[in-house]
XYZ file of C-alpha atoms in Angstrom:
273
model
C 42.266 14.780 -25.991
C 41.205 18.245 -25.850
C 37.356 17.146 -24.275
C 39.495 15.290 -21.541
C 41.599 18.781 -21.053
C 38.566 20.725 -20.956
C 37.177 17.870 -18.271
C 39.774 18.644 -16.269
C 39.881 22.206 -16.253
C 36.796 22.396 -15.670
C 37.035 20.223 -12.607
C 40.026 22.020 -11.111
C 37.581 25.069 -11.395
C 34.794 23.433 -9.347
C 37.164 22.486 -7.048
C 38.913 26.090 -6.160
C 35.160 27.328 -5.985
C 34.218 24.568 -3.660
C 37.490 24.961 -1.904
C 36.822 28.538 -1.175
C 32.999 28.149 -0.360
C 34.064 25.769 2.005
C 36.974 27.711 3.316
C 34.636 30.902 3.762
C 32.117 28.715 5.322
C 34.121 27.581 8.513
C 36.187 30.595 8.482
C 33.587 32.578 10.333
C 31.643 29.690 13.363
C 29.514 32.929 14.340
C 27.487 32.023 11.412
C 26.973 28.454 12.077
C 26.137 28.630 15.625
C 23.656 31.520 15.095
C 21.835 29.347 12.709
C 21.657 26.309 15.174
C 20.587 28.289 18.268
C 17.891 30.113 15.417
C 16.603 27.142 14.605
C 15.130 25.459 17.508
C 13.346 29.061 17.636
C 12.410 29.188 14.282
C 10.570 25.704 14.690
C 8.978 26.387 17.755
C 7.640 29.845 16.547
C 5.947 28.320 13.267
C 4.885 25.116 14.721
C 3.242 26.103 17.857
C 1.036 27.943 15.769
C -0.062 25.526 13.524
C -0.912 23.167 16.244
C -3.530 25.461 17.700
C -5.445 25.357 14.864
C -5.097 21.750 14.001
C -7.512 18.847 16.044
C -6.193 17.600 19.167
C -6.299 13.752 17.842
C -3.210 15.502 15.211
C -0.712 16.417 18.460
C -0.049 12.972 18.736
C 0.447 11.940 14.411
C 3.406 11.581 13.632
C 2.542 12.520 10.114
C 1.880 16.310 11.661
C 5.711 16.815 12.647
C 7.033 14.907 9.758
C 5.359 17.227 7.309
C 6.746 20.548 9.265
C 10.050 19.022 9.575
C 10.446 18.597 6.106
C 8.770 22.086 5.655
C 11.568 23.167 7.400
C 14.140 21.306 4.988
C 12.261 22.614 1.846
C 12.159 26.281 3.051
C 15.939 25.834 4.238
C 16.300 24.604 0.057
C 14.242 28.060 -1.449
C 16.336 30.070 1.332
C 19.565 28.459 -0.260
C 18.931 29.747 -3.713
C 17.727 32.996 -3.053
C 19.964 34.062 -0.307
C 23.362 32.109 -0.884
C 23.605 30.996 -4.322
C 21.323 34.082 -5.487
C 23.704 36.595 -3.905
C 26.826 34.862 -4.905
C 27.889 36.786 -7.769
C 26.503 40.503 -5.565
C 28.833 39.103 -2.867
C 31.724 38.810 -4.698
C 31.382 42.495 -6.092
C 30.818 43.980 -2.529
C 34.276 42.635 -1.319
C 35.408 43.348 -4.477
C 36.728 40.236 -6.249
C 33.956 40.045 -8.836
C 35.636 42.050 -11.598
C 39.233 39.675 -10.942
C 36.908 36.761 -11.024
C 35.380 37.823 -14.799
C 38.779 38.916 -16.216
C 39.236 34.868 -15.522
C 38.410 32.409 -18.114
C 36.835 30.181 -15.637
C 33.482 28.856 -16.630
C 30.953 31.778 -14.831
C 28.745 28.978 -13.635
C 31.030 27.313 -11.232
C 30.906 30.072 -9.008
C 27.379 29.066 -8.155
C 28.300 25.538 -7.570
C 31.079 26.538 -5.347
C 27.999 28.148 -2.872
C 25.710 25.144 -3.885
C 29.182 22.717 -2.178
C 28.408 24.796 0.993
C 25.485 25.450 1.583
C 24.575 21.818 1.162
C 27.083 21.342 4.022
C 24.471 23.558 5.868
C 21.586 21.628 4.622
C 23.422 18.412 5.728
C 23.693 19.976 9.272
C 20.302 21.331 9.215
C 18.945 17.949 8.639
C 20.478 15.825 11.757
C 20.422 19.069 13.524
C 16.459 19.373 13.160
C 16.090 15.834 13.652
C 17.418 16.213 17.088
C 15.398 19.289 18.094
C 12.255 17.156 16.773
C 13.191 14.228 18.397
C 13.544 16.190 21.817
C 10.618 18.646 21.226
C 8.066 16.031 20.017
C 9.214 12.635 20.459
C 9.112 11.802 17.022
C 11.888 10.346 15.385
C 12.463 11.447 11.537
C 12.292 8.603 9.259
C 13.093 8.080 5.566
C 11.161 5.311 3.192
C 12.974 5.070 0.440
C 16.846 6.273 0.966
C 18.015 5.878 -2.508
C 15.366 7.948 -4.236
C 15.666 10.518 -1.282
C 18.914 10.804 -2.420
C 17.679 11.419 -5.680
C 14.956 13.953 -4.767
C 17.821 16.329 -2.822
C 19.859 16.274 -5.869
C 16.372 18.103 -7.835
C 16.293 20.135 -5.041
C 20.080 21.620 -5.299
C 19.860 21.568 -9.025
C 16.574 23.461 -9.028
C 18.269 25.752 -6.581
C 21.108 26.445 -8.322
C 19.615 26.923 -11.748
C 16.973 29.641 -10.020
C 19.589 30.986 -7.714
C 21.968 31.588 -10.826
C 19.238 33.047 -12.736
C 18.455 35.266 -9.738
C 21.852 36.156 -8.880
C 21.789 37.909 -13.015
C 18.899 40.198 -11.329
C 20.531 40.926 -8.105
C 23.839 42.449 -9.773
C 21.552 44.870 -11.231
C 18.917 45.768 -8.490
C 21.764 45.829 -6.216
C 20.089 45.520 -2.859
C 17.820 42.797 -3.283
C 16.791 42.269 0.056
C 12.927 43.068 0.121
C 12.483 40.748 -3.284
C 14.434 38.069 -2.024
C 11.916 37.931 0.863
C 8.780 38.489 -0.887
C 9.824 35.755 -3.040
C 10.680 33.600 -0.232
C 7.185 33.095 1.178
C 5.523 33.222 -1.983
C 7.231 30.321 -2.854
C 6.110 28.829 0.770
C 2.608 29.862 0.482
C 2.420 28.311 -3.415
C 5.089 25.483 -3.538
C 3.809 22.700 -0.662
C 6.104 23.752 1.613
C 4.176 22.313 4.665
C 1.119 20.902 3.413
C 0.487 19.567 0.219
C -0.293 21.616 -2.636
C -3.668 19.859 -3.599
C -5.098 21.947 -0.164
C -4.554 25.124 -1.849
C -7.174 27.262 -3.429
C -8.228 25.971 -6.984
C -6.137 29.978 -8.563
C -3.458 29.321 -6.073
C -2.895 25.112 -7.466
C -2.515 26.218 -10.680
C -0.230 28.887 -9.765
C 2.453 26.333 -7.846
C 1.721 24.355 -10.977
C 4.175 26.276 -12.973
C 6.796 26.305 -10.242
C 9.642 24.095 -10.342
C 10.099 23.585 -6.491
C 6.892 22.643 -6.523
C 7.283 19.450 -8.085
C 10.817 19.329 -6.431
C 9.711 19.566 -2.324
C 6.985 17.222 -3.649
C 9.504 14.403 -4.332
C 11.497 14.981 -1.209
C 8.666 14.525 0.691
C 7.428 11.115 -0.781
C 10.595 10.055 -0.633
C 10.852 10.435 3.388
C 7.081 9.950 4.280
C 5.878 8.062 1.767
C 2.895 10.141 0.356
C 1.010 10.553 -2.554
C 2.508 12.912 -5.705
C 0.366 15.782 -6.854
C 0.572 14.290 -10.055
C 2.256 10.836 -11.588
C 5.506 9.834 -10.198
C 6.950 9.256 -13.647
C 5.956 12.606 -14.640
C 6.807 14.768 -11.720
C 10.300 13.018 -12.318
C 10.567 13.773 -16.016
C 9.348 17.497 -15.275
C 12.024 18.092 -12.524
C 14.653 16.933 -14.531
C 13.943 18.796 -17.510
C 13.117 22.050 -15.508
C 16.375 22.265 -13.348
C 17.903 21.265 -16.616
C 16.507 24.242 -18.765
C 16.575 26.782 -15.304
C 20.555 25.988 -15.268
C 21.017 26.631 -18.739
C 19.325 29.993 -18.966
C 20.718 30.902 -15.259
C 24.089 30.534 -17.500
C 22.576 31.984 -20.771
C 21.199 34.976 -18.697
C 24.530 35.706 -16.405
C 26.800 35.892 -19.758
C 24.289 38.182 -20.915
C 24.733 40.460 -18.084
C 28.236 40.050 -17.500
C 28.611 41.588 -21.316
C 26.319 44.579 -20.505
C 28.450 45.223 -17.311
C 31.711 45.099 -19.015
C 30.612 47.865 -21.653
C 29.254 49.997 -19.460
C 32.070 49.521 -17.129
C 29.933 48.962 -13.932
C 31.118 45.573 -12.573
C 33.166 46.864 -10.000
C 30.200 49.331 -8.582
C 28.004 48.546 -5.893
């Protein structure tokens, strides 16, 4: 009886969080329709680029705009934890609901999810949206080989985001203005994860370095999934690490923000910014 009540409280939880992400979300259509007009530009700007310095045979594979479209999708998923569910908890304290929010005994964790329930609606647009601009840029038409385990890859992808994103959004309550890390971050993990080319064409330093991050192994699935190509390592075990990492990055991202949310209270800081 009482796991069932617990259940359930926590599920009315997740759903006022989603609620409000969602609410926020569509409350201001600025934001949305600056991200679709920035995206066509955004694509253009990076792939035009990379075409110049690719054979001219490769302007006609498919396989060349297949791999920057789901670039695109994998950056929009690192962008996601570092910039919405990352800031979540600094967001909340500059409009200043955060210390309300903690006096609460709501779980701390579902106010990540609520941004993870939104900003997938954004990845969910970003994907048919992109598929369009591809389809009329390139004439290539985005494809997906195996639905179901696509399915399954995106879910890594979100959890892995919202375990690093809550474990990052612990550090950005105390650095404050986290804009300049949350950037240099951002490409490192482009440059090292396999964003748009596989990670095996990386230096021998730089491989092992992606190694040991869990997007890597994340974007890696999503892209097999859609295109079809080869893991970096064995399918069974790039599965088994993905789960276990987004499970043990969501734990300490909970771990870590009850840590810090203790520290604030006794020094009485929550409410500065």
């Amino acid at each position: 009886m009482v796991n069932c009540l617990s259940i359930k409280k926590f599920a009315l939880e997740l759903y006022a969080s989603a609620y409000k992400s969602v609410k926020v979300y569509f409350r201001y259509p600025a934001w949305i329709v600056s991200d679709l007009l920035a995206t066509p530009l955004w694509m253009l700007m990076i792939i035009y680029p990379i075409l110049l310095f690719l054979p001219g045979e490769q302007w006609k594979s498919r396989e060349t705009y297949e791999f920057f479209y789901w670039g695109m999708v994998s950056w929009s998923i690192i962008s996601t934890a570092l910039w919405s569910i990352g800031n979540a908890i600094r967001s909340e304290q500059q409009i200043g609901t955060l210390e309300q929010l903690f006096l609460t005994n709501a779980d701390r964790v579902v106010l990540f999810i609520g941004r993870l329930v939104s900003s997938s609606i954004s990845l969910i647009i970003d994907l048919v949206y992109m598929s369009i601009i591809t389809y009329l840029l390139f004439n290539v038409s985005i494809r997906i080989v195996n639905p179901p385990f696509f399915l399954l890859s995106i879910f890594f992808c979100l959890m892995t985001s919202l375990g690093f994103g809550s474990i990052y959004g612990a550090l950005v309550l105390q650095v404050k203005s986290p804009g300049a890390i949350s950037n240099i971050l951002q490409f490192l993990f482009i440059a090292l994860c396999g964003v748009f080319y596989p990670v095996t064409k990386l230096p021998e330093v730089a491989r092992v370095l992606s190694y040991f991050i869990p997007f890597t192994y994340a974007i890696d699935l999503l892209r097999y999934s859609a295109m079809g190509t080869e893991t970096v390592i064995p399918l069974e075990v790039e599965l088994l690490i993905s789960f276990i990492s987004s499970t043990l990055l969501i734990g300490l991202g909970y771990y870590v923000i009850k840590r810090v949310e203790r520290i604030a209270k006794v020094k009485g800081k929550l409410g500065f910014y």
